[in-house]
């Protein structure tokens, strides 16, 4: 490997994948400062109570940060205005009304995502199959709501969400998201771009993307 190529790889802050009908850009950055419609992951019940208890939204999570910036958001009104239909089965947490993972609520420059399923203690937990089904639904929903704007999305599942059976790293999750999007029939059209925003960590490298596909 040449010295120049080595330096480029070390200093790389983004990586782009393009196909005939899509463009994905994996990037380090601050999701809140990026242009485009930003996806914020909630749990399946759209919980808005922020705190340190297991059933509350972690204040340090993207959802917690979003709620601190929008303390007066009316989720019930958004659900009603959007016409979002709740799931037939209730959540395992206190038998609450919940929504299909992958569903979106549009709110200004944001798309609020019903993501993690809750267990009886209010903790977010998903199987790999549920995660893949969520992504499939999400791409369909984004296709409906993106409005010719770029989409900015975090690495879903890389936060406090737990996975049944095995633990998926940010590196693996990025590969799964890319592969799922590439296989989906629902894509935002070029030149509009899907941005996947990563956080820097010791177990993640842009240069290793694709190893788990």
mmCIF file with all atom_site columns, N, CA, C and O in Angstrom, residues 153-170:
data_model
loop_
_atom_site.group_PDB
_atom_site.id
_atom_site.type_symbol
_atom_site.label_atom_id
_atom_site.label_alt_id
_atom_site.label_comp_id
_atom_site.label_asym_id
_atom_site.label_entity_id
_atom_site.label_seq_id
_atom_site.pdbx_PDB_ins_code
_atom_site.Cartn_x
_atom_site.Cartn_y
_atom_site.Cartn_z
_atom_site.occupancy
_atom_site.B_iso_or_equiv
_atom_site.pdbx_formal_charge
_atom_site.auth_seq_id
_atom_site.auth_comp_id
_atom_site.auth_asym_id
_atom_site.auth_atom_id
_atom_site.pdbx_PDB_model_num
ATOM 1  N N  . UNK A 1 153 ? -29.637 9.314   8.642  1.00 0.00 ? 153 UNK A N  1
ATOM 2  C CA . UNK A 1 153 ? -30.088 8.274   9.562  1.00 0.00 ? 153 UNK A CA 1
ATOM 3  C C  . UNK A 1 153 ? -28.924 7.769   10.415 1.00 0.00 ? 153 UNK A C  1
ATOM 4  O O  . UNK A 1 153 ? -27.799 7.627   9.930  1.00 0.00 ? 153 UNK A O  1
ATOM 5  N N  . UNK A 1 154 ? -29.149 7.533   11.702 1.00 0.00 ? 154 UNK A N  1
ATOM 6  C CA . UNK A 1 154 ? -28.075 6.976   12.535 1.00 0.00 ? 154 UNK A CA 1
ATOM 7  C C  . UNK A 1 154 ? -27.918 5.483   12.274 1.00 0.00 ? 154 UNK A C  1
ATOM 8  O O  . UNK A 1 154 ? -28.714 4.875   11.548 1.00 0.00 ? 154 UNK A O  1
ATOM 9  N N  . UNK A 1 155 ? -26.920 4.883   12.887 1.00 0.00 ? 155 UNK A N  1
ATOM 10 C CA . UNK A 1 155 ? -26.763 3.429   12.807 1.00 0.00 ? 155 UNK A CA 1
ATOM 11 C C  . UNK A 1 155 ? -27.774 2.824   13.777 1.00 0.00 ? 155 UNK A C  1
ATOM 12 O O  . UNK A 1 155 ? -27.570 2.828   14.992 1.00 0.00 ? 155 UNK A O  1
ATOM 13 N N  . UNK A 1 156 ? -28.873 2.343   13.246 1.00 0.00 ? 156 UNK A N  1
ATOM 14 C CA . UNK A 1 156 ? -29.956 1.841   14.080 1.00 0.00 ? 156 UNK A CA 1
ATOM 15 C C  . UNK A 1 156 ? -29.529 0.594   14.845 1.00 0.00 ? 156 UNK A C  1
ATOM 16 O O  . UNK A 1 156 ? -28.996 -0.351  14.271 1.00 0.00 ? 156 UNK A O  1
ATOM 17 N N  . UNK A 1 157 ? -29.760 0.620   16.160 1.00 0.00 ? 157 UNK A N  1
ATOM 18 C CA . UNK A 1 157 ? -29.403 -0.523  16.993 1.00 0.00 ? 157 UNK A CA 1
ATOM 19 C C  . UNK A 1 157 ? -28.040 -0.399  17.644 1.00 0.00 ? 157 UNK A C  1
ATOM 20 O O  . UNK A 1 157 ? -27.658 -1.255  18.438 1.00 0.00 ? 157 UNK A O  1
ATOM 21 N N  . UNK A 1 158 ? -27.294 0.666   17.326 1.00 0.00 ? 158 UNK A N  1
ATOM 22 C CA . UNK A 1 158 ? -25.943 0.819   17.869 1.00 0.00 ? 158 UNK A CA 1
ATOM 23 C C  . UNK A 1 158 ? -25.942 1.492   19.241 1.00 0.00 ? 158 UNK A C  1
ATOM 24 O O  . UNK A 1 158 ? -24.890 1.640   19.854 1.00 0.00 ? 158 UNK A O  1
ATOM 25 N N  . UNK A 1 159 ? -27.128 1.881   19.720 1.00 0.00 ? 159 UNK A N  1
ATOM 26 C CA . UNK A 1 159 ? -27.222 2.544   21.013 1.00 0.00 ? 159 UNK A CA 1
ATOM 27 C C  . UNK A 1 159 ? -27.550 1.563   22.125 1.00 0.00 ? 159 UNK A C  1
ATOM 28 O O  . UNK A 1 159 ? -26.820 0.601   22.367 1.00 0.00 ? 159 UNK A O  1
ATOM 29 N N  . UNK A 1 160 ? -28.699 1.787   22.782 1.00 0.00 ? 160 UNK A N  1
ATOM 30 C CA . UNK A 1 160 ? -29.052 0.970   23.948 1.00 0.00 ? 160 UNK A CA 1
ATOM 31 C C  . UNK A 1 160 ? -29.884 -0.262  23.590 1.00 0.00 ? 160 UNK A C  1
ATOM 32 O O  . UNK A 1 160 ? -30.168 -1.089  24.455 1.00 0.00 ? 160 UNK A O  1
ATOM 33 N N  . UNK A 1 161 ? -30.279 -0.394  22.328 1.00 0.00 ? 161 UNK A N  1
ATOM 34 C CA . UNK A 1 161 ? -31.089 -1.545  21.928 1.00 0.00 ? 161 UNK A CA 1
ATOM 35 C C  . UNK A 1 161 ? -30.303 -2.844  22.081 1.00 0.00 ? 161 UNK A C  1
ATOM 36 O O  . UNK A 1 161 ? -29.142 -2.939  21.688 1.00 0.00 ? 161 UNK A O  1
ATOM 37 N N  . UNK A 1 162 ? -30.954 -3.850  22.640 1.00 0.00 ? 162 UNK A N  1
ATOM 38 C CA . UNK A 1 162 ? -30.342 -5.161  22.809 1.00 0.00 ? 162 UNK A CA 1
ATOM 39 C C  . UNK A 1 162 ? -30.833 -6.102  21.715 1.00 0.00 ? 162 UNK A C  1
ATOM 40 O O  . UNK A 1 162 ? -31.969 -5.975  21.260 1.00 0.00 ? 162 UNK A O  1
ATOM 41 N N  . UNK A 1 163 ? -29.996 -7.054  21.333 1.00 0.00 ? 163 UNK A N  1
ATOM 42 C CA . UNK A 1 163 ? -30.373 -8.033  20.311 1.00 0.00 ? 163 UNK A CA 1
ATOM 43 C C  . UNK A 1 163 ? -30.441 -9.418  20.927 1.00 0.00 ? 163 UNK A C  1
ATOM 44 O O  . UNK A 1 163 ? -29.565 -9.808  21.708 1.00 0.00 ? 163 UNK A O  1
ATOM 45 N N  . UNK A 1 164 ? -31.483 -10.135 20.567 1.00 0.00 ? 164 UNK A N  1
ATOM 46 C CA . UNK A 1 164 ? -31.644 -11.499 21.074 1.00 0.00 ? 164 UNK A CA 1
ATOM 47 C C  . UNK A 1 164 ? -30.656 -12.435 20.380 1.00 0.00 ? 164 UNK A C  1
ATOM 48 O O  . UNK A 1 164 ? -30.466 -12.353 19.179 1.00 0.00 ? 164 UNK A O  1
ATOM 49 N N  . UNK A 1 165 ? -30.050 -13.315 21.154 1.00 0.00 ? 165 UNK A N  1
ATOM 50 C CA . UNK A 1 165 ? -29.220 -14.364 20.572 1.00 0.00 ? 165 UNK A CA 1
ATOM 51 C C  . UNK A 1 165 ? -27.782 -13.960 20.332 1.00 0.00 ? 165 UNK A C  1
ATOM 52 O O  . UNK A 1 165 ? -26.864 -14.704 20.632 1.00 0.00 ? 165 UNK A O  1
ATOM 53 N N  . UNK A 1 166 ? -27.571 -12.768 19.772 1.00 0.00 ? 166 UNK A N  1
ATOM 54 C CA . UNK A 1 166 ? -26.196 -12.335 19.520 1.00 0.00 ? 166 UNK A CA 1
ATOM 55 C C  . UNK A 1 166 ? -26.107 -10.821 19.609 1.00 0.00 ? 166 UNK A C  1
ATOM 56 O O  . UNK A 1 166 ? -27.095 -10.111 19.491 1.00 0.00 ? 166 UNK A O  1
ATOM 57 N N  . UNK A 1 167 ? -24.915 -10.333 19.846 1.00 0.00 ? 167 UNK A N  1
ATOM 58 C CA . UNK A 1 167 ? -24.679 -8.895  19.951 1.00 0.00 ? 167 UNK A CA 1
ATOM 59 C C  . UNK A 1 167 ? -24.092 -8.394  18.641 1.00 0.00 ? 167 UNK A C  1
ATOM 60 O O  . UNK A 1 167 ? -23.075 -8.897  18.160 1.00 0.00 ? 167 UNK A O  1
ATOM 61 N N  . UNK A 1 168 ? -24.753 -7.426  18.038 1.00 0.00 ? 168 UNK A N  1
ATOM 62 C CA . UNK A 1 168 ? -24.294 -6.888  16.761 1.00 0.00 ? 168 UNK A CA 1
ATOM 63 C C  . UNK A 1 168 ? -23.536 -5.586  16.984 1.00 0.00 ? 168 UNK A C  1
ATOM 64 O O  . UNK A 1 168 ? -24.019 -4.674  17.651 1.00 0.00 ? 168 UNK A O  1
ATOM 65 N N  . UNK A 1 169 ? -22.338 -5.503  16.431 1.00 0.00 ? 169 UNK A N  1
ATOM 66 C CA . UNK A 1 169 ? -21.526 -4.304  16.568 1.00 0.00 ? 169 UNK A CA 1
ATOM 67 C C  . UNK A 1 169 ? -21.970 -3.239  15.575 1.00 0.00 ? 169 UNK A C  1
ATOM 68 O O  . UNK A 1 169 ? -22.705 -3.520  14.625 1.00 0.00 ? 169 UNK A O  1
ATOM 69 N N  . UNK A 1 170 ? -21.495 -2.006  15.783 1.00 0.00 ? 170 UNK A N  1
ATOM 70 C CA . UNK A 1 170 ? -21.781 -0.934  14.841 1.00 0.00 ? 170 UNK A CA 1
ATOM 71 C C  . UNK A 1 170 ? -21.281 -1.307  13.437 1.00 0.00 ? 170 UNK A C  1
ATOM 72 O O  . UNK A 1 170 ? -21.953 -1.038  12.443 1.00 0.00 ? 170 UNK A O  1
#
